[in-house]
Coordinates of C-alpha atoms in Angstrom, one line a residue:
X1341 CA 0.0 0.0 0.0
X1342 CA 1.3 3.5 -0.8
X1343 CA 1.9 5.8 2.1
X1344 CA -0.9 8.3 1.0
X1345 CA -3.6 5.7 0.3
X1346 CA -5.3 5.7 3.7
X1347 CA -5.5 9.5 3.6
X1348 CA -7.0 9.4 0.1
X1349 CA -9.6 6.8 1.3
X1350 CA -10.5 8.9 4.3
X1351 CA -10.8 12.2 2.4
X1352 CA -12.9 10.6 -0.4
X1353 CA -15.3 9.1 2.1
X1354 CA -15.5 12.4 4.0
X1355 CA -16.3 14.3 0.8
X1356 CA -19.0 11.9 -0.3
X1357 CA -20.8 11.3 3.0
X1358 CA -23.1 12.2 4.5
X1359 CA -23.6 15.2 2.2
X1360 CA -21.4 15.3 -0.9
X1361 CA -19.1 18.3 -0.8
X1362 CA -15.7 18.9 -2.3
X1363 CA -12.9 19.5 0.2
X1364 CA -9.7 21.6 -0.1
X1365 CA -7.8 18.4 -0.3
X1366 CA -9.8 16.6 -3.0
X1367 CA -11.4 17.7 -6.3
X1368 CA -13.9 15.5 -8.2
X1369 CA -13.7 15.2 -12.0
X1370 CA -16.2 13.3 -14.2
X1371 CA -13.5 13.0 -16.9
X1372 CA -10.5 14.6 -18.4
X1373 CA -10.8 18.2 -19.4
X1374 CA -9.0 19.6 -22.5
X1375 CA -8.2 22.7 -20.6
X1376 CA -4.5 22.1 -20.0
X1377 CA -4.0 25.5 -18.3
X1378 CA -6.8 24.8 -15.7
X1379 CA -5.3 21.3 -15.0
X1380 CA -1.9 23.0 -14.4
X1381 CA -3.6 25.4 -11.9
X1382 CA -5.1 22.4 -10.0
X1383 CA -1.7 20.8 -9.7
X1384 CA -0.2 24.1 -8.6
X1385 CA -2.9 24.5 -5.9
X1386 CA -2.5 21.0 -4.5
X1387 CA 1.3 21.3 -4.5
X1388 CA 1.0 24.5 -2.4
X1389 CA -1.2 23.1 0.4
X1390 CA 0.0 21.1 3.5
X1391 CA 0.3 17.4 2.6
X1392 CA -0.9 18.0 -1.0
X1393 CA -4.2 16.7 -2.3
X1394 CA -6.0 14.5 -4.8
X1395 CA -7.9 14.6 -8.1
X1396 CA -10.7 12.0 -8.1
X1397 CA -11.7 11.1 -11.7
X1398 CA -15.0 9.2 -12.1
X1399 CA -17.2 11.4 -9.8
X1400 CA -19.6 14.0 -11.2
X1401 CA -20.3 17.5 -9.9
X1402 CA -23.1 16.1 -7.6
X1403 CA -20.7 13.8 -5.9
X1404 CA -22.1 10.7 -7.6
X1405 CA -19.6 8.0 -8.6
X1406 CA -20.1 7.4 -12.4
X1407 CA -17.0 5.4 -13.0
X1408 CA -14.2 5.7 -15.6
X1409 CA -12.9 3.3 -18.3
X1410 CA -9.5 1.8 -18.7
X1411 CA -8.8 3.9 -21.8
X1412 CA -9.8 7.1 -20.0
X1413 CA -7.5 6.2 -17.0
X1414 CA -4.5 5.6 -19.4
X1415 CA -5.2 8.9 -21.2
X1416 CA -5.6 10.9 -17.9
X1417 CA -2.4 9.5 -16.4
X1418 CA -0.4 10.3 -19.6
X1419 CA -1.7 13.9 -19.9
X1420 CA -1.5 14.8 -16.2
X1421 CA 2.0 13.4 -16.1
X1422 CA 3.1 15.6 -19.0
X1423 CA 1.5 18.7 -17.4
X1424 CA 3.2 17.9 -14.1
X1425 CA 6.6 17.6 -15.8
X1426 CA 6.4 20.4 -18.4
X1427 CA 3.7 23.0 -17.5
X1428 CA 4.8 24.1 -14.0
X1429 CA 7.6 26.1 -12.5
X1430 CA 9.0 22.8 -11.0
X1431 CA 8.5 19.2 -11.9
X1432 CA 5.8 17.6 -9.7
X1433 CA 5.9 13.9 -9.2
X1434 CA 2.3 12.5 -9.3
X1435 CA 1.1 9.0 -8.4
X1436 CA -2.3 7.2 -8.8
X1437 CA -4.5 4.3 -7.7
X1438 CA -7.8 3.0 -9.0
X1439 CA -10.4 2.0 -6.4
X1440 CA -14.1 0.9 -6.4
X1441 CA -16.6 3.3 -5.0
X1442 CA -19.7 1.2 -4.8
X1443 CA -19.3 -0.7 -8.0
X1444 CA -17.8 2.2 -10.0
X1445 CA -14.0 2.4 -10.7
X1446 CA -12.6 5.8 -9.6
X1447 CA -9.1 7.1 -10.4
X1448 CA -7.3 8.9 -7.6
X1449 CA -4.4 11.0 -8.6
X1450 CA -2.1 12.1 -5.7
X1451 CA -0.4 15.5 -6.0
X1452 CA 2.2 15.8 -3.2
X1453 CA 3.0 19.0 -1.3
X1454 CA 6.1 20.5 -2.9
X1455 CA 9.0 21.6 -0.6
X1456 CA 9.9 24.6 -2.7
X1457 CA 6.8 26.7 -2.7
X1458 CA 4.9 28.4 -4.3
X1459 CA 4.5 26.2 -7.4
X1460 CA 3.0 28.1 -10.3
X1461 CA 2.2 27.5 -14.0
X1462 CA 5.2 27.7 -16.3
X1463 CA 5.4 31.0 -18.3
X1464 CA 3.6 32.8 -15.5
X1465 CA 5.1 34.7 -12.5
X1466 CA 5.2 33.7 -8.8
X1467 CA 2.2 35.9 -8.3
X1468 CA 0.2 33.5 -10.5
X1469 CA 0.3 30.7 -7.9
X1470 CA -2.8 28.8 -6.9
X1471 CA -4.2 27.3 -3.7
X1472 CA -7.4 25.6 -2.5
X1473 CA -10.2 27.4 -0.7
X1474 CA -13.7 26.2 0.1
X1475 CA -13.2 23.2 -2.1
X1476 CA -12.2 25.3 -5.1
X1477 CA -8.9 26.1 -6.9
X1478 CA -8.3 29.8 -6.6
X1479 CA -5.5 32.3 -7.3
X1480 CA -3.4 33.2 -4.3
X1481 CA -3.5 36.8 -3.0
X1482 CA -0.2 38.6 -2.8
X1483 CA -0.2 38.2 1.0
X1484 CA -0.7 34.4 0.6
X1485 CA 2.2 34.2 -1.8
X1486 CA 4.5 36.1 0.6
X1487 CA 3.5 34.0 3.5
X1488 CA 4.0 30.8 1.5
X1489 CA 7.5 31.9 0.5
X1490 CA 8.2 32.7 4.2
X1491 CA 7.1 29.2 5.2
X1492 CA 9.2 27.7 2.5
X1493 CA 12.2 29.6 3.8
X1494 CA 11.5 28.4 7.3
X1495 CA 9.8 31.5 8.7
X1496 CA 7.4 31.0 11.6
X1497 CA 3.8 32.2 11.5
X1498 CA 4.6 35.1 13.8
X1499 CA 7.5 36.3 11.6
X1500 CA 5.3 36.4 8.5
X1501 CA 3.8 39.7 7.3
X1502 CA 0.1 40.4 7.9
X1503 CA 0.1 43.9 6.2
X1504 CA 3.2 45.3 4.4
X1505 CA 4.4 48.8 3.6
X1506 CA 2.4 50.8 6.1
X1507 CA 3.1 54.4 7.2
X1508 CA 3.7 55.3 10.8
X1509 CA 0.3 56.8 11.1
X1510 CA -1.4 53.7 9.7
X1511 CA 0.4 51.5 12.2
X1512 CA -0.8 53.8 15.0
X1513 CA -4.4 53.5 13.7
X1514 CA -4.3 49.7 13.3
X1515 CA -2.3 48.5 16.3
X1516 CA -3.5 49.1 19.9
X1517 CA -0.3 50.6 21.2
X1518 CA -2.0 51.9 24.3
X1519 CA -2.7 48.4 25.5
X1520 CA 0.8 47.4 24.6
X1521 CA 2.4 50.0 26.9
X1522 CA -0.3 49.5 29.6
X1523 CA 0.3 45.8 29.8
X1524 CA 4.0 46.3 30.0
X1525 CA 3.5 49.1 32.6
X1526 CA 5.7 51.4 30.6
X1527 CA 5.3 55.1 30.0
X1528 CA 4.1 56.1 26.5
X1529 CA 7.0 57.4 24.3
X1530 CA 6.9 60.9 23.0
X1531 CA 5.7 60.9 19.4
X1532 CA 4.3 58.3 16.9
X1533 CA 7.7 57.4 15.5
X1534 CA 9.1 56.6 18.9
X1535 CA 6.0 54.5 19.7
X1536 CA 6.3 52.5 16.5
X1537 CA 10.1 51.9 17.0
X1538 CA 9.3 50.5 20.4
X1539 CA 6.7 48.2 18.8
X1540 CA 9.5 47.1 16.4
X1541 CA 11.7 46.0 19.3
X1542 CA 9.1 43.3 20.1
X1543 CA 8.6 42.4 16.4
X1544 CA 5.1 43.8 16.4
X1545 CA 6.2 45.6 13.3
X1546 CA 9.4 45.5 11.1
X1547 CA 10.9 48.3 9.2
X1548 CA 10.9 47.6 5.4
X1549 CA 13.6 48.5 2.9
X1550 CA 11.6 51.5 1.6
X1551 CA 11.3 53.1 5.0
X1552 CA 7.7 52.0 5.7
X1553 CA 6.6 49.4 8.2
X1554 CA 5.4 45.8 7.8
X1555 CA 2.9 44.7 10.5
X1556 CA 3.8 41.1 11.4
X1557 CA 1.4 38.3 12.1
X1558 CA 2.6 38.5 15.7
X1559 CA 1.7 42.1 16.0
X1560 CA -1.7 41.8 14.3
X1561 CA -2.9 38.7 16.2
X1562 CA -1.9 40.1 19.6
X1563 CA -2.6 43.9 19.3
X1564 CA -4.9 44.5 16.4
X1565 CA -7.6 47.1 17.1
X1566 CA -9.7 45.0 14.8
X1567 CA -8.5 41.6 13.5
X1568 CA -10.9 41.8 10.6
X1569 CA -8.6 44.5 9.2
X1570 CA -6.1 41.8 8.5
X1571 CA -7.8 39.6 5.9
X1572 CA -5.7 36.5 6.4
X1573 CA -6.2 36.5 10.2
X1574 CA -9.9 37.4 10.3
X1575 CA -11.0 33.8 10.9
X1576 CA -8.7 33.6 13.9
X1577 CA -10.9 35.9 16.0
X1578 CA -12.1 34.2 19.2
X1579 CA -15.8 33.1 19.2
X1580 CA -17.8 32.7 22.4
X1581 CA -21.2 31.0 22.2
X1582 CA -23.6 30.4 25.1
X1583 CA -26.3 27.7 24.7
X1584 CA -29.6 27.3 26.6
X1585 CA -29.2 23.6 27.5
X1586 CA -26.7 20.8 27.1
X1587 CA -26.6 20.8 23.3
X1588 CA -26.2 23.2 20.4
X1589 CA -29.9 23.5 19.5
X1590 CA -30.5 26.9 21.1
X1591 CA -27.8 29.5 21.2
X1592 CA -28.7 32.5 23.3
X1593 CA -25.5 34.6 23.0
X1594 CA -22.8 34.6 20.4
X1595 CA -20.0 37.1 20.0
X1596 CA -16.8 37.2 17.9
X1597 CA -13.9 39.1 19.4
X1598 CA -12.3 41.8 17.2
X1599 CA -9.3 42.8 19.3
X1600 CA -5.9 41.2 19.4
X1601 CA -5.4 38.4 21.8
X1602 CA -3.2 40.4 24.2
X1603 CA -5.2 43.7 24.1
X1604 CA -8.5 41.9 24.3
X1605 CA -7.7 39.1 26.8
X1606 CA -9.0 40.8 30.0
X1607 CA -12.2 41.8 28.2
X1608 CA -12.7 38.3 26.9
X1609 CA -12.3 36.7 30.3
X1610 CA -14.6 39.3 31.9
X1611 CA -17.2 38.5 29.2
X1612 CA -17.0 34.7 29.7
X1613 CA -17.2 35.0 33.5
X1614 CA -20.3 37.2 33.1
X1615 CA -22.1 34.5 31.3
X1616 CA -21.3 31.8 33.9
X1617 CA -23.9 30.6 36.4
X1618 CA -23.4 31.1 40.1
X1619 CA -23.6 29.0 43.2
X1620 CA -25.0 30.5 46.5
X1621 CA -23.0 29.7 49.6
X1622 CA -23.9 30.6 53.2
X1623 CA -20.9 31.7 55.3
X1624 CA -21.3 33.1 58.8
X1625 CA -25.1 33.6 58.2
X1626 CA -24.3 35.6 55.1
X1627 CA -25.2 34.6 51.6
X1628 CA -22.4 34.9 49.0
X1629 CA -22.5 34.0 45.3
X1630 CA -19.6 32.3 43.6
X1631 CA -19.2 31.6 39.9
X1632 CA -19.6 28.0 39.0
X1633 CA -16.1 27.7 37.6
X1634 CA -12.8 29.2 39.0
X1635 CA -11.6 32.1 37.0
X1636 CA -8.0 30.8 37.3
X1637 CA -9.0 27.7 35.3
X1638 CA -10.9 29.8 32.7
X1639 CA -7.9 32.1 32.2
X1640 CA -5.4 29.3 32.0
X1641 CA -7.3 27.2 29.5
X1642 CA -8.3 30.1 27.3
X1643 CA -4.7 31.4 27.2
X1644 CA -3.4 28.0 26.3
X1645 CA -6.0 27.6 23.5
X1646 CA -4.8 30.9 22.0
X1647 CA -1.1 30.2 22.3
X1648 CA -1.0 26.6 21.3
X1649 CA -3.3 26.7 18.3
X1650 CA -2.1 25.7 14.9
X1651 CA -2.4 28.7 12.6
X1652 CA -1.7 26.7 9.5
X1653 CA -5.3 25.2 9.8
X1654 CA -7.3 27.7 7.9
X1655 CA -10.9 28.8 8.3
X1656 CA -11.1 28.2 12.1
X1657 CA -10.0 29.7 15.4
X1658 CA -10.4 29.3 19.1
X1659 CA -14.0 28.5 20.1
X1660 CA -15.5 28.8 23.6
X1661 CA -18.9 27.1 24.1
X1662 CA -20.8 27.5 27.3
X1663 CA -23.5 24.9 28.1
X1664 CA -25.6 24.6 31.2
X1665 CA -23.5 21.7 32.4
X1666 CA -20.0 22.4 31.0
X1667 CA -17.7 24.7 29.1
X1668 CA -15.7 23.5 26.0
X1669 CA -12.6 25.4 24.9
X1670 CA -11.4 24.2 21.5
X1671 CA -8.5 25.3 19.4
X1672 CA -7.3 24.1 16.0
X1673 CA -4.3 21.8 16.1
X1674 CA -3.5 18.7 18.1
X1675 CA -1.5 19.1 21.3
X1676 CA 2.3 18.6 21.1
X1677 CA 2.4 16.7 24.4
X1678 CA 0.3 13.7 25.6
X1679 CA -2.9 14.9 27.1
X1680 CA -2.2 12.7 30.1
X1681 CA 0.9 14.7 30.8
X1682 CA -0.6 18.2 30.7
X1683 CA -0.1 18.6 34.5
X1684 CA 3.6 17.6 34.8
X1685 CA 5.1 18.4 31.4
X1686 CA 6.2 22.0 30.5
X1687 CA 4.1 23.1 27.5
X1688 CA 5.5 23.0 23.9
X1689 CA 4.2 25.7 21.6
X1690 CA 4.1 26.0 17.8
X1691 CA 4.1 29.7 18.4
X1692 CA 7.0 30.4 20.7
X1693 CA 7.3 34.1 19.9
X1694 CA 3.7 34.7 20.8
X1695 CA 3.9 32.5 23.9
X1696 CA 7.0 34.4 25.0
X1697 CA 5.3 37.8 24.4
X1698 CA 2.2 36.8 26.3
X1699 CA 4.3 35.5 29.2
X1700 CA 6.2 38.8 29.4
X1701 CA 2.8 40.5 29.5
X1702 CA 1.8 38.1 32.3
X1703 CA -1.2 36.8 30.4
X1704 CA 0.0 33.2 30.7
X1705 CA 2.2 31.3 33.1
X1706 CA 6.0 31.8 33.0
X1707 CA 7.1 28.2 33.8
X1708 CA 4.3 26.0 32.6
X1709 CA 2.7 25.7 36.1
X1710 CA -0.7 27.1 34.9
X1711 CA -2.4 23.8 34.3
X1712 CA -1.4 22.7 37.8
X1713 CA -3.0 25.8 39.3
X1714 CA -6.1 25.4 37.2
X1715 CA -6.6 21.7 38.2
X1716 CA -5.9 22.6 41.8
X1717 CA -8.7 25.3 41.7
X1718 CA -11.1 22.8 40.1
X1719 CA -10.5 20.5 43.0
X1720 CA -10.9 23.3 45.5
X1721 CA -14.3 24.1 43.8
X1722 CA -15.2 20.4 44.2
X1723 CA -15.9 20.1 40.5
X1724 CA -15.4 17.1 38.3
X1725 CA -12.0 16.8 36.7
X1726 CA -11.4 18.7 33.4
X1727 CA -11.3 16.5 30.3
X1728 CA -8.3 17.0 27.9
X1729 CA -9.1 15.7 24.5
X1730 CA -7.0 15.3 21.4
X1731 CA -9.1 15.3 18.2
X1732 CA -8.1 14.7 14.6
X1733 CA -7.1 18.3 14.1
X1734 CA -8.1 20.0 17.3
X1735 CA -7.5 20.2 21.1
X1736 CA -10.4 20.5 23.5
X1737 CA -10.6 21.2 27.2
X1738 CA -13.9 20.6 28.9
X1739 CA -14.8 21.9 32.4
X1740 CA -17.8 20.4 34.1
X1741 CA -20.3 21.9 36.4
X1742 CA -20.7 20.6 39.9
X1743 CA -21.9 17.0 40.1
X1744 CA -22.5 14.6 43.0
X1745 CA -20.2 11.6 43.2
X1746 CA -23.2 9.3 42.8
X1747 CA -24.0 11.0 39.4
X1748 CA -20.4 10.6 38.0
X1749 CA -19.7 8.0 35.4
X1750 CA -16.7 5.7 35.8
X1751 CA -14.6 7.7 33.4
X1752 CA -15.3 10.9 35.4
X1753 CA -14.1 9.2 38.6
X1754 CA -11.0 7.8 37.0
X1755 CA -10.0 11.1 35.4
X1756 CA -10.4 12.9 38.7
X1757 CA -8.4 10.3 40.6
X1758 CA -5.6 10.4 38.1
X1759 CA -5.4 14.2 38.0
X1760 CA -5.5 14.3 41.8
X1761 CA -2.6 11.8 41.9
X1762 CA -0.6 13.9 39.4
X1763 CA -1.3 17.1 41.3
X1764 CA -0.1 15.6 44.6
X1765 CA 3.0 14.2 42.9
X1766 CA 4.2 17.4 41.4
X1767 CA 3.6 19.0 44.8
X1768 CA 6.0 16.4 46.3
X1769 CA 3.3 14.4 48.0
X1770 CA 1.4 11.1 47.3
X1771 CA -2.2 10.1 46.9
X1772 CA -3.8 7.9 49.6
X1773 CA -7.2 6.7 50.5
X1774 CA -7.5 9.7 52.8
X1775 CA -6.6 12.3 50.1
X1776 CA -9.1 10.6 47.7
X1777 CA -11.9 10.9 50.3
X1778 CA -11.1 14.6 50.6
X1779 CA -11.1 15.1 46.8
X1780 CA -14.5 13.4 46.4
X1781 CA -16.0 14.6 49.7
X1782 CA -16.4 11.0 50.9
X1783 CA -17.1 10.4 54.6
X1784 CA -14.3 8.7 56.5
X1785 CA -16.6 5.8 57.3
X1786 CA -17.2 5.2 53.6
X1787 CA -13.5 4.5 52.9
X1788 CA -14.4 1.5 50.7
X1789 CA -15.8 3.9 48.1
X1790 CA -12.4 5.7 47.9
X1791 CA -10.7 2.3 47.6
X1792 CA -13.0 1.4 44.7
X1793 CA -12.1 4.6 42.8
X1794 CA -8.4 3.9 43.4
X1795 CA -8.8 0.4 42.2
X1796 CA -10.7 1.5 39.0
X1797 CA -7.8 3.9 38.2
X1798 CA -5.2 1.3 38.9
X1799 CA -6.9 -1.0 36.4
X1800 CA -6.4 1.6 33.7
X1801 CA -2.7 1.8 34.3
X1802 CA -2.8 5.5 34.9
X1803 CA -1.5 5.2 38.5
X1804 CA 0.6 2.6 40.3
X1805 CA 1.5 1.9 44.0
X1806 CA 4.4 4.0 45.3
X1807 CA 5.9 0.9 46.8
X1808 CA 5.2 -2.2 44.7
X1809 CA 6.5 -4.5 47.4
X1810 CA 4.1 -3.3 50.1
X1811 CA 1.1 -5.4 50.9
X1812 CA -0.5 -2.9 53.2
X1813 CA -3.9 -1.5 52.0
X1814 CA -4.4 0.8 54.9
X1815 CA -1.2 2.8 54.4
X1816 CA -0.9 2.4 50.6
X1817 CA 0.2 5.4 48.6
X1818 CA 0.0 5.9 44.8
X1819 CA 1.9 7.8 42.1
X1820 CA 1.2 8.5 38.4
X1821 CA 2.3 5.9 35.9
X1822 CA 5.1 8.1 34.6
X1823 CA 6.6 8.8 38.1

């Protein structure tokens, strides 16, 4: 089997079911077009996107497999091979397989991602490069071409240019420099030129060769007055949705943030906290209201979602969804560390420059201890343990509202027990039956319930006895599997 076959099968199935829809990674063709120039554009587009893509011959525009003959297959392979060799700025090595969809033969042509990007039709210029967007082959914008060149040369997302050749006055209008100096607790320099030069010291902007300023992706995503101003970043604005219930049927509030992540962070957290339900607690004959979820945890997990997202995944950004029984915080991109090691492992970020800047501004933790503090606060609020989930192309953290132990599922108990064990271990302590009773508010006389939870977690392999040779149950202590 070819290395790319499983990906081709998965994408084809995804494009055909449940509702047929072409994807950025796959394009249906009922047969071979005689438009050589358009075929070259398709190959250019797939060569320029991450992991490349596929042309699927034998599927009509409605997503119905109509099949393709042996003679057609031979002709397509010959003509596409010639175009890939002769009609592009570089030679593209294509490959193919034939598979049955239902009872119809379909030709899948694999066009790999090219290392030297952008790829464009021969006889044209680099500005005539193509990409895939909303399932269509489209010409790249000048900004997209520049960013692709930057990626090909090893530039990070933050170093790439969001808006080139801007005057000092335009930078002042587009970048929230007031928030920048306020967060740093620095006095405002005298004059616009001095302000912009200070921004340049943090790579918010870069001076271009003609004396104007290039606003970097780092500057735009952290301190934009309005992210929509920067076309290529507009979909990276944070969305907050509140639902009436435990599903997505009835949204009662929805807002999309416009400000940069740094300048808008405090407002974002304030907005989220304002939507959260409260619990009423009586202390010393006085009634006090507390938010259902600890602000420390909300701040930490929202900051992590912003910092660790994968900006190369287009068309999506950080999403915060508030239900009556939970909060889900989702960011594009899979985590770079095992979700079971979030508590003890220092975070790894795809966006180190942004992470470093937000740490200097004290928006996120300096030494990777933020998840520890968040989990500790969740325990203090007697909430179920947070769930850390790795999806196909996303990371999700779910915080749950208060739930009685008797209502918890087995997975909830195991997750809470494991995180409790991790938290104690990184605090130079160990988990025991007594600490588990405290975590779950279990009466001392009901110690068998705590023992059962420990045993359930032991069975998963997430924890282990601190002393494997000890036979004492009463004084047994436990550590995480990685200890």
